[in-house]
mmCIF file of C-alpha atoms in Angstrom:
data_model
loop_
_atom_site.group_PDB
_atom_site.id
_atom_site.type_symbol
_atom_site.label_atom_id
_atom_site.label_comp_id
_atom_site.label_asym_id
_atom_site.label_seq_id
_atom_site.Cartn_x
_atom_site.Cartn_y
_atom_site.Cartn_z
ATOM 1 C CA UNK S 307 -24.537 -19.933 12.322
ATOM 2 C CA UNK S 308 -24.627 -16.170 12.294
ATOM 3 C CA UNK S 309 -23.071 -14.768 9.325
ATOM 4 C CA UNK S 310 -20.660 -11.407 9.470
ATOM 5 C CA UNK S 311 -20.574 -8.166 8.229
ATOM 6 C CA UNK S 312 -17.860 -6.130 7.623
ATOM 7 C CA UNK S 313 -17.346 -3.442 5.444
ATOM 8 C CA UNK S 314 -14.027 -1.548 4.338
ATOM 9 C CA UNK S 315 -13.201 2.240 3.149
ATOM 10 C CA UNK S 316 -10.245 3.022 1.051
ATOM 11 C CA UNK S 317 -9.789 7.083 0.617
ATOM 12 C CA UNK S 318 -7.061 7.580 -2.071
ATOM 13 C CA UNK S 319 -6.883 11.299 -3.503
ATOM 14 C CA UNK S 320 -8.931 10.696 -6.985
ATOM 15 C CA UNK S 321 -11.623 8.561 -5.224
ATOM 16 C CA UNK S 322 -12.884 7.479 -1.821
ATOM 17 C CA UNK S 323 -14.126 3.788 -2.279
ATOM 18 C CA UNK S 324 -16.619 1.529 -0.046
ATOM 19 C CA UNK S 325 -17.483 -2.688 -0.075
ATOM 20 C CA UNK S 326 -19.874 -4.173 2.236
ATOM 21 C CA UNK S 327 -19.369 -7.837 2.404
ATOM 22 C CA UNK S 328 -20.704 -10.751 4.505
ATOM 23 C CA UNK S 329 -18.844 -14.143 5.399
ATOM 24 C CA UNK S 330 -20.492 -17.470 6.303
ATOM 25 C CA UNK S 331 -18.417 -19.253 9.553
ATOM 26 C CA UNK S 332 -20.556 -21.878 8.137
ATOM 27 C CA UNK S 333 -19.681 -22.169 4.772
ATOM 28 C CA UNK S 334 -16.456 -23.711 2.898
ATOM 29 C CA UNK S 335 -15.700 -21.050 0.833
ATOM 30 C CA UNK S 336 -13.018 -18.694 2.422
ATOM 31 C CA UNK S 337 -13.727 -15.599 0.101
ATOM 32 C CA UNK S 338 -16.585 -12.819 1.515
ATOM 33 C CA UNK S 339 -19.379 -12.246 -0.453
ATOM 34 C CA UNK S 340 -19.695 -8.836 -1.429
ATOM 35 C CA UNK S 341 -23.541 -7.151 -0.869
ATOM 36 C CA UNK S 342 -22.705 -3.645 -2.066
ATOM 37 C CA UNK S 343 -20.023 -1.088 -3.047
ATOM 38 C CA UNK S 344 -19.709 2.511 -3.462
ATOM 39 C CA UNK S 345 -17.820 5.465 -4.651
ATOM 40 C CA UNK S 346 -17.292 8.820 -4.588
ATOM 41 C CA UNK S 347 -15.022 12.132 -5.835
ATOM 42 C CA UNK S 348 -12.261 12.893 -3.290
ATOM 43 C CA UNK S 349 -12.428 16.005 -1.931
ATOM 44 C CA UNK S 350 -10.087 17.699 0.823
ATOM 45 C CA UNK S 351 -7.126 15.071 -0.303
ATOM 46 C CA UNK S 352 -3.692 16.253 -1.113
ATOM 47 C CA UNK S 353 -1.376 13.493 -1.659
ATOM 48 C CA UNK S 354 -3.371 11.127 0.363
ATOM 49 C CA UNK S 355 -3.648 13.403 3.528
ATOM 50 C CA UNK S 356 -6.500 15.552 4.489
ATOM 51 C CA UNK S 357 -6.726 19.446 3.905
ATOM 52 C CA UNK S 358 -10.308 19.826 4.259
ATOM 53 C CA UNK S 359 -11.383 17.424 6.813
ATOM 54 C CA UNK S 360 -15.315 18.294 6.291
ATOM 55 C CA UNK S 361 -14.971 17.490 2.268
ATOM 56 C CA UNK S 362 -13.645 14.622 3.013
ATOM 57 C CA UNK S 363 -16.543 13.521 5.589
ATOM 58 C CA UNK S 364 -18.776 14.368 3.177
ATOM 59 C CA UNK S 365 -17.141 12.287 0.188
ATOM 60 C CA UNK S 366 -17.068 9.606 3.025
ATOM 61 C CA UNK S 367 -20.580 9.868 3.835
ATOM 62 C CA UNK S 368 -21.508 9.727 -0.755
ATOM 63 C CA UNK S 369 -19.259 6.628 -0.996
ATOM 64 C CA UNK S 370 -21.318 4.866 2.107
ATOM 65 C CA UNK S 371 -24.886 5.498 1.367
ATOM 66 C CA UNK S 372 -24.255 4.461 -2.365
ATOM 67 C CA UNK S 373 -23.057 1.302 -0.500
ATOM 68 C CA UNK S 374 -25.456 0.916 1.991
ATOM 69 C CA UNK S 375 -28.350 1.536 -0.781
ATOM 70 C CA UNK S 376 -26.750 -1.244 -2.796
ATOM 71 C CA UNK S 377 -26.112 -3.947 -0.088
ATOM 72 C CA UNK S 378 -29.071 -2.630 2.057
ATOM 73 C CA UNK S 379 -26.891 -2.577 4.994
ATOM 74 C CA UNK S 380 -26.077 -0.070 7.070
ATOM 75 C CA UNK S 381 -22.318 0.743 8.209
ATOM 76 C CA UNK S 382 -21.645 1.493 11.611
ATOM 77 C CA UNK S 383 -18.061 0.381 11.772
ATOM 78 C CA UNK S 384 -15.045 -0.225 9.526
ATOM 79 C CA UNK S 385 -12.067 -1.055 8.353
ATOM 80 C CA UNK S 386 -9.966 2.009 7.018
ATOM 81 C CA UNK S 387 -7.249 1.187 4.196
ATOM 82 C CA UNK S 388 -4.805 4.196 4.462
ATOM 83 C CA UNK S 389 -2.487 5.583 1.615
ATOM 84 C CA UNK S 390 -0.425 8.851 0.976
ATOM 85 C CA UNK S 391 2.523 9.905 1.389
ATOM 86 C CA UNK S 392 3.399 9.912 4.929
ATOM 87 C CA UNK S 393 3.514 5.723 4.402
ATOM 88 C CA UNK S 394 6.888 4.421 4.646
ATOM 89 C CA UNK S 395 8.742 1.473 6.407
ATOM 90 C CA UNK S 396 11.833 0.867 8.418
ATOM 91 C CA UNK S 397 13.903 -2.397 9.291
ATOM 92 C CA UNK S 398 15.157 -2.404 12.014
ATOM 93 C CA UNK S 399 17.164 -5.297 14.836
ATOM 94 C CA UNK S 400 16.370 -6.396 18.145
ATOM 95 C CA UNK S 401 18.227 -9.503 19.880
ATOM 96 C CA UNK S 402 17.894 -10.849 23.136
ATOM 97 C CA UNK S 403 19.313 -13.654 25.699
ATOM 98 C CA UNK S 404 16.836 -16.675 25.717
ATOM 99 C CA UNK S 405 15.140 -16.682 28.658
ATOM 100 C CA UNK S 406 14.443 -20.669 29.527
ATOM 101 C CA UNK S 407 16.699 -22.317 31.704
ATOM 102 C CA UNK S 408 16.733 -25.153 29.098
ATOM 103 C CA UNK S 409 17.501 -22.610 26.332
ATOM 104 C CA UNK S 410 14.531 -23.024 24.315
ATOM 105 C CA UNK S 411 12.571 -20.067 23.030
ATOM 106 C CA UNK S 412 9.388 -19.098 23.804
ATOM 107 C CA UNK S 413 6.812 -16.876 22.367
ATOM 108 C CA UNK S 414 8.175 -14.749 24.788
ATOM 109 C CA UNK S 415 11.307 -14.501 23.732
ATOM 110 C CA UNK S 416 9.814 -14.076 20.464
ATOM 111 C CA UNK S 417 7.977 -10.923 21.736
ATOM 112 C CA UNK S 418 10.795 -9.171 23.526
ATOM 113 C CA UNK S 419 13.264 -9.310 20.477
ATOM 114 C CA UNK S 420 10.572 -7.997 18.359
ATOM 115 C CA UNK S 421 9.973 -5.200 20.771
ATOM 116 C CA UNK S 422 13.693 -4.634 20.706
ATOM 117 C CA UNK S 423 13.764 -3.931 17.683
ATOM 118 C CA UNK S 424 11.147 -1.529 17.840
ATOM 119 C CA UNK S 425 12.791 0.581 20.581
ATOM 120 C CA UNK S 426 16.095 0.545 18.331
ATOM 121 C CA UNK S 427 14.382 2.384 15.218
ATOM 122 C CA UNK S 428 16.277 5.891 15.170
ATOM 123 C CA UNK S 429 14.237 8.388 16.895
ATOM 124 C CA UNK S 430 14.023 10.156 13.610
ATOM 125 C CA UNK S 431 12.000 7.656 11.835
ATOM 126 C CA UNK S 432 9.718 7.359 14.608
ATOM 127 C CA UNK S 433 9.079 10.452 15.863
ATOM 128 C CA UNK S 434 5.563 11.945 14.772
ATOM 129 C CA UNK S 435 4.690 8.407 13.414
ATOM 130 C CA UNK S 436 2.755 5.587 14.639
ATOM 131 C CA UNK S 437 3.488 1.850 13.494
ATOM 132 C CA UNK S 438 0.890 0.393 11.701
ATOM 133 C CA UNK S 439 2.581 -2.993 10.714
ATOM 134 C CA UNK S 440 5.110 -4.928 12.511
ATOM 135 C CA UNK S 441 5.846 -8.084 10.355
ATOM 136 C CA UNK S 442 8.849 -10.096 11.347
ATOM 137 C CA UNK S 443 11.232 -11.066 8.475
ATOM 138 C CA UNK S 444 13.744 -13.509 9.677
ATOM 139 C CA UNK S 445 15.404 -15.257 12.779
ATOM 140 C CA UNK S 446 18.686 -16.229 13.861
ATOM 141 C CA UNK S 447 19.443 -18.698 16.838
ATOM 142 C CA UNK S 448 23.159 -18.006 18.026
ATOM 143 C CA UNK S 449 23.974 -15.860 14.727
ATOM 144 C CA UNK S 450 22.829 -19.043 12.569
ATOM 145 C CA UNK S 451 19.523 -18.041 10.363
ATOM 146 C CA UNK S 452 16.380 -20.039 11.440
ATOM 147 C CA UNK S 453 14.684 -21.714 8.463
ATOM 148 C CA UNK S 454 10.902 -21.564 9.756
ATOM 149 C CA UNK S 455 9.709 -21.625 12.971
ATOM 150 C CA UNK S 456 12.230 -20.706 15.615
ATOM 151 C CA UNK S 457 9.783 -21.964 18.460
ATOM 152 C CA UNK S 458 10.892 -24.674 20.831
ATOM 153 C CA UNK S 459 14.531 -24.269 18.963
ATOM 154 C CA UNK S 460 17.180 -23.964 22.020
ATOM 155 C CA UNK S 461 20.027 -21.806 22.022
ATOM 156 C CA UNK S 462 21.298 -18.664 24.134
ATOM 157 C CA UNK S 463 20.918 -15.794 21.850
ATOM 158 C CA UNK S 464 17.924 -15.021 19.396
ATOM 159 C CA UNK S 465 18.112 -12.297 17.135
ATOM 160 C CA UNK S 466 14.925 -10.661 15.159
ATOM 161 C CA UNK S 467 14.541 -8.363 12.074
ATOM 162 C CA UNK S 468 11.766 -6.816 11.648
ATOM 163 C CA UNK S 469 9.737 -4.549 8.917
ATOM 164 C CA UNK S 470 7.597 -1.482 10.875
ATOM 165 C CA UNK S 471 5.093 0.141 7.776
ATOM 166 C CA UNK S 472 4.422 3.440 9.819
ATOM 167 C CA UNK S 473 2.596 6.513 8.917
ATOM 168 C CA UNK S 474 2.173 10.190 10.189
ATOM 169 C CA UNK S 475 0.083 9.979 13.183
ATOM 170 C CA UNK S 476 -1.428 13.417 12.275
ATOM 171 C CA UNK S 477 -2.661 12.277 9.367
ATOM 172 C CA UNK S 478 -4.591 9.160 10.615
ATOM 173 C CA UNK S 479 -5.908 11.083 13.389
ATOM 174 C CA UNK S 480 -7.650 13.189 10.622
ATOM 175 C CA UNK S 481 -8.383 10.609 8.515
ATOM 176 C CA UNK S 482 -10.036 8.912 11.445
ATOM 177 C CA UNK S 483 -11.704 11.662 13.054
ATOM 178 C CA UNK S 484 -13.550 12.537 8.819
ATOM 179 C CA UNK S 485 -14.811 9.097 9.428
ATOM 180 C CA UNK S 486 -16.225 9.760 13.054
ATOM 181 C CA UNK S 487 -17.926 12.910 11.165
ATOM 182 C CA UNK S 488 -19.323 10.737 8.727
ATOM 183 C CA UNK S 489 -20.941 8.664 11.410
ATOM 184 C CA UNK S 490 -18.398 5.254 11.075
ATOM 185 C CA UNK S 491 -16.197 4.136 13.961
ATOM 186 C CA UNK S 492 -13.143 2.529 12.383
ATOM 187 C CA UNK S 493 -12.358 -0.877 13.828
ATOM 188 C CA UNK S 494 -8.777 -1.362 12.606
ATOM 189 C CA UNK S 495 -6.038 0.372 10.162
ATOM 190 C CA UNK S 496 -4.064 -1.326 7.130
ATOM 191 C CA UNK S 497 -1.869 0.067 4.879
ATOM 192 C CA UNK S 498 -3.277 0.758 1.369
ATOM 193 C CA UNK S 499 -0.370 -1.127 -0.389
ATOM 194 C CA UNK S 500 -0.831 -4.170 1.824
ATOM 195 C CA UNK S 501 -4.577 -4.278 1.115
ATOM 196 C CA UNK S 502 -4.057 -3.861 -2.656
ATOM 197 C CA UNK S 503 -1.356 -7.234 -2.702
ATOM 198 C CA UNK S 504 -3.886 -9.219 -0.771
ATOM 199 C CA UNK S 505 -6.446 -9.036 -3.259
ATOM 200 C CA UNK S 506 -3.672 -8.517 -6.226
ATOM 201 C CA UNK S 507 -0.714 -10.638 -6.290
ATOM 202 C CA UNK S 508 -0.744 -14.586 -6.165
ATOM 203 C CA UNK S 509 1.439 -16.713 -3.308
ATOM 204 C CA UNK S 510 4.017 -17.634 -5.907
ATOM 205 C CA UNK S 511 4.533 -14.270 -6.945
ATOM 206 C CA UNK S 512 4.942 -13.087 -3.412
ATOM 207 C CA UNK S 513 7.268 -16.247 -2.749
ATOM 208 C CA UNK S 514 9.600 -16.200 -5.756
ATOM 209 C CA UNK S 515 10.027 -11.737 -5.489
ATOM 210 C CA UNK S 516 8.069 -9.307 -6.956
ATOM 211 C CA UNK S 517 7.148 -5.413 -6.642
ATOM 212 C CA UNK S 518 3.286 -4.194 -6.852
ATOM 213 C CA UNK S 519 3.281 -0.785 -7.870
ATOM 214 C CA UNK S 520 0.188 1.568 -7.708
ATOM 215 C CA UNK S 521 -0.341 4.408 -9.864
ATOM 216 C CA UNK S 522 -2.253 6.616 -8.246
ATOM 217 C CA UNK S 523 -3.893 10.292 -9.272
ATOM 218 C CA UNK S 524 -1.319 12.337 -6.858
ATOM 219 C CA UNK S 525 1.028 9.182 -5.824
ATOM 220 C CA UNK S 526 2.567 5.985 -6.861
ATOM 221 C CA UNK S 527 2.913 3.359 -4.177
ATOM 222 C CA UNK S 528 5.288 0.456 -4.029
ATOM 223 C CA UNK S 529 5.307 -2.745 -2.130
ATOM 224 C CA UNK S 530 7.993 -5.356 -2.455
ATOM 225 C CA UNK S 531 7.795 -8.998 -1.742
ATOM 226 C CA UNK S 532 10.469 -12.042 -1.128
ATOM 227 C CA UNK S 533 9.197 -15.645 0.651
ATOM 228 C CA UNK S 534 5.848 -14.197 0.309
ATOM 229 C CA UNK S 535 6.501 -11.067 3.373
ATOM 230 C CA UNK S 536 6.794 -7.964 2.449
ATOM 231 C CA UNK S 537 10.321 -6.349 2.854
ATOM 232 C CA UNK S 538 9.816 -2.986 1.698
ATOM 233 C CA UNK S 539 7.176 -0.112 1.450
ATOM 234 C CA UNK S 540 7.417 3.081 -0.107
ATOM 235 C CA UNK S 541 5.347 6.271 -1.328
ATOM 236 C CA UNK S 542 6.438 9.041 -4.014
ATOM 237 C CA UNK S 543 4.667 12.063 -5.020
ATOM 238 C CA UNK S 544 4.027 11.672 -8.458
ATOM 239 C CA UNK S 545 1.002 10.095 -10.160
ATOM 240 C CA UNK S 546 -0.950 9.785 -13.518
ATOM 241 C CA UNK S 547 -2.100 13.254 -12.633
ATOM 242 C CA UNK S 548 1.442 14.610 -13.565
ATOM 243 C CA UNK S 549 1.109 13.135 -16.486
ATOM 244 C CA UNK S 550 -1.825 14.974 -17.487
ATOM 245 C CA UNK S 551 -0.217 18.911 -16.431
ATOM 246 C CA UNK S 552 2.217 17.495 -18.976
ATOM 247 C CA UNK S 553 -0.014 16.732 -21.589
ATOM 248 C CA UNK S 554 -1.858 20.328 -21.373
ATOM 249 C CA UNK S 555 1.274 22.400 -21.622
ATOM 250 C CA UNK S 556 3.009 20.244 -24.074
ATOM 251 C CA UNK S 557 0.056 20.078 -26.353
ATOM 252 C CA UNK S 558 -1.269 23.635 -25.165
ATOM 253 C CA UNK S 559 -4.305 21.900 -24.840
ATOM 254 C CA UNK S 560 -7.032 22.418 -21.591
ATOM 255 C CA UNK S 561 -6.372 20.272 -18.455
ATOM 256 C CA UNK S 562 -10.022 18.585 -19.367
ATOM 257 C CA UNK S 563 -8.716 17.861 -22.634
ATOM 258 C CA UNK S 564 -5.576 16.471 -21.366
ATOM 259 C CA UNK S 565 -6.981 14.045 -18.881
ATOM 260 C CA UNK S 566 -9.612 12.829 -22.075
ATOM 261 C CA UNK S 567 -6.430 12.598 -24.256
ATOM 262 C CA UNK S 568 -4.674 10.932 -21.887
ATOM 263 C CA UNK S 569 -7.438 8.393 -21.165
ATOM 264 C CA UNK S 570 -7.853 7.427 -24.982
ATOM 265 C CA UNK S 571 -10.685 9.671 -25.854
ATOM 266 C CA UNK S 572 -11.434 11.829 -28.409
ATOM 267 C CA UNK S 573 -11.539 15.366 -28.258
ATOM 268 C CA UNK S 574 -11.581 18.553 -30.368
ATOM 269 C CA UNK S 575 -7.617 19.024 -30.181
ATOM 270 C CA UNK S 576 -5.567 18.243 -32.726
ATOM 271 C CA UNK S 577 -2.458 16.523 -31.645
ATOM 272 C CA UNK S 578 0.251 14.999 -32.208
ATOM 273 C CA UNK S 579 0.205 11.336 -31.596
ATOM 274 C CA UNK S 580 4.370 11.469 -31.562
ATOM 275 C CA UNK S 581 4.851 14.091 -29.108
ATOM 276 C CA UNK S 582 1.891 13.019 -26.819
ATOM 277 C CA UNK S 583 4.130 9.541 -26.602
ATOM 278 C CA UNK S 584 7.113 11.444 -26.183
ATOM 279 C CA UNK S 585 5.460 13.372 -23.363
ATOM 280 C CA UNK S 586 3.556 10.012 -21.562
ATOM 281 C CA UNK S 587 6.697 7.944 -21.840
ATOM 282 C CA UNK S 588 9.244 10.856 -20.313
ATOM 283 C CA UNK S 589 6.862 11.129 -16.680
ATOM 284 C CA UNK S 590 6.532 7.478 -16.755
ATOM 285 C CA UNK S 591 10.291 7.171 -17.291
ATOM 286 C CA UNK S 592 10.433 9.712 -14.214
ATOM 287 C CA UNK S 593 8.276 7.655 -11.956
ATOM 288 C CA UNK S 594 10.290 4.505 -12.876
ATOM 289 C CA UNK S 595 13.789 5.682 -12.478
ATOM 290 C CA UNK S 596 12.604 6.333 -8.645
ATOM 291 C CA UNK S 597 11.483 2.703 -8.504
ATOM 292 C CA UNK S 598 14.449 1.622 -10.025
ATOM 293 C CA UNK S 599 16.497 4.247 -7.091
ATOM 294 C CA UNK S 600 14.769 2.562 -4.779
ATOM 295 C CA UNK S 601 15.529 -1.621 -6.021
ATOM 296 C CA UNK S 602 19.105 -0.205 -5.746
ATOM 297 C CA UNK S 603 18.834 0.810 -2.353
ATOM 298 C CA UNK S 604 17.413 -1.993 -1.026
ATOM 299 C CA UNK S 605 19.398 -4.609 -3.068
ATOM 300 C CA UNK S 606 17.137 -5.342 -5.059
ATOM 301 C CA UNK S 607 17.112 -4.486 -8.704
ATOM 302 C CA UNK S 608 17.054 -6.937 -11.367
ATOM 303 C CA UNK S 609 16.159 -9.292 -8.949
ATOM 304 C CA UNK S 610 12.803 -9.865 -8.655
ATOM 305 C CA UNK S 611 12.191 -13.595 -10.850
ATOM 306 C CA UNK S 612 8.134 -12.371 -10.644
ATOM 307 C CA UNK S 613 9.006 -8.814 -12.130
ATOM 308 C CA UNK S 614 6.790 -5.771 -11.538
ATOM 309 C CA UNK S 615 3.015 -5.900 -11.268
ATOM 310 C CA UNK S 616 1.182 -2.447 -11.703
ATOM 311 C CA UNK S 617 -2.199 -1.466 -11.077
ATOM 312 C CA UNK S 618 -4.003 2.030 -9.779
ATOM 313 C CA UNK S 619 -5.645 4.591 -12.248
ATOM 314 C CA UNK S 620 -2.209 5.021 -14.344
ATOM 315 C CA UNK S 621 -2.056 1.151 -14.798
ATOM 316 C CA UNK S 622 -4.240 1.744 -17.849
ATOM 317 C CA UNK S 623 -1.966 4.045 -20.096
ATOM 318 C CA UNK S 624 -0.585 2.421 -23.494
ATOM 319 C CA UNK S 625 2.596 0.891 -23.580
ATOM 320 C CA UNK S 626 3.482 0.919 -19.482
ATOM 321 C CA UNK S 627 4.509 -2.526 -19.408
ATOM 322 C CA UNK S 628 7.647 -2.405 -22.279
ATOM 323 C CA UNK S 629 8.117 0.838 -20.553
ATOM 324 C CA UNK S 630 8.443 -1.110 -17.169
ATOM 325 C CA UNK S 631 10.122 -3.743 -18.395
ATOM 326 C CA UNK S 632 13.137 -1.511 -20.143
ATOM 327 C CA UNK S 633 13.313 0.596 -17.296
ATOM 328 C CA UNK S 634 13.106 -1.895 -14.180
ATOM 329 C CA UNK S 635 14.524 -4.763 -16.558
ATOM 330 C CA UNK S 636 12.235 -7.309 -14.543
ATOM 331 C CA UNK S 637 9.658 -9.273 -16.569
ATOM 332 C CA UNK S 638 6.244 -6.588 -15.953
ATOM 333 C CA UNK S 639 2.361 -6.676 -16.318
ATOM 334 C CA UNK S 640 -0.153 -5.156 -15.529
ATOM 335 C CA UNK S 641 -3.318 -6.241 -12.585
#
């Protein structure tokens, strides 16, 4: 049989990233096999949207021919993993009468409740944005919750709640159209968080509760899980490259310094091994507390049995996960 493939561009604001991969229909194994991958400096980013829309075309176009040179495939078409900080997500309710004279839902029934609830997301969360995910959450038949599949379950009322992951629609409209510059037609859109769990956390951790949380260069993205769906998205703007502007002024030390310093390395400075963990641990402590502000507001905090799991650029800094662990108190590690 023919084999497929598909290749996939993440652009975060420190780096824009490419894999080429191939699947077998033929073949038992259910993992791609990956032919090539490439990377490149982001340029035109500002917290994950686009400023420069012909920088970024061009970082596209680096990232793809190191890819295409290493898989010795050429990329046409992809699949565009979006970040920044116009991601967020809503939940919102739709219900509906059951529409079978013998009272037994339908797909259809299924379909207009979740569109429902779509219509009845406030007009201020939705205006300017486009959904990107719609991922139902839960059921209930005649206000009793449905415990799996509500299909071919009878009943006269059917209520749905549903998660919508939406972004700025101005901002995938440019990211799109520095990909049509570059040459690549995208085939379909997923959020960058969603993309990262897939390959990230395990279906126990996603089943029992637990939070990924990227560190990025210019943002930190969070993802939440409970009976392995997600229930929450959100993105702040802050990121390991806070960090470093701390690190130069509180050390007085250059920002190429800093980012070396704050990476492990050696450099010329002399400093103060003390006040450098004074200074890390204080805009990690920052970036936590708003994780922790948002486990509060969605009910969450303390309550995750499979604790925090970070990853991203920032995942890499000593002494994260005790700083996690005190801050979020949920057992942490990192990816």
């Amino acid at each position: 049989m023919r084999k497929h493939i598909a290749a996939g561009i993440d652009i975060g604001t420190h780096q824009v990233k490419v894999v080429i991969s191939e699947s077998d229909p033929g073949s038992d194994k259910l993992l791609p096999r990956i032919l090539g991958t490439g990377t490149a400096e982001s340029r035109g980013l500002r917290h994950g949207y686009i400023v420069n829309g012909r920088d970024t075309a061009k970082s596209v176009m680096q990232a793809v021919a190191q890819a295409e040179r290493a898989s010795g495939a050429k990329v046409k078409k992809a699949y565009l993993s979006m970040g920044g900080v116009s991601l967020q997500s809503t939940i919102s309710l739709g219900s509906v009468a059951i529409s079978r004279a013998d009272a037994e839902v339908t797909q259809l029934d299924l379909d207009k409740a979740t569109a429902l609830a779509e219509r009845n997301i406030p007009n201020a969360q939705t205006i300017n944005r486009k959904i990107l995910h719609t991922v139902p959450l839960s059921y209930r038949i005649d206000g009793k919750l449905v415990m799996g599949r509500p299909l071919g379950m009878k009943g006269n009322k059917l209520e749905a709640k549903v998660l919508f992951i939406t972004c700025l629609s101005q901002h995938l409209e440019d990211l799109i159209d520095a990909l049509s510059d570059a040459g690549i037609e995208v085939v379909d859109v997923v959020a960058s968080p969603l993309a990262a769990s897939l390959v990230t956390l395990s279906k126990n951790q996603k089943v029992a509760g637990c939070l990924l949380a990227n560190i990025g260069s210019e943002t930190v993205s969070i993802v939440v899980f409970e009976n392995n769906l997600p229930i929450s998205l959100e993105v702040f703007p802050i990121g390991s490259n806070d960090i470093t502007n701390d690190i130069a002024l509180g050390l007085k030390v250059p920002i190429e310094d800093a980012e070396t310093i704050k990476r492990g390395g050696l450099t010329t400075a002399q400093i103060s091994k003390k006040k450098l963990d004074e200074i890390v641990s204080a805009r990690l402590s920052d970036i936590f507390d708003l994780i922790e502000a948002h486990l509060k507001k969605i009910d969450r905090n303390g309550l995750l049995p499979a604790g925090i799991i970070i990853t991203g650029g920032g995942a890499g800094l000593a002494g994260i996960e005790e700083l996690a662990k005190a801050s979020l108190k949920l057992p942490s590690r990192v990816a």
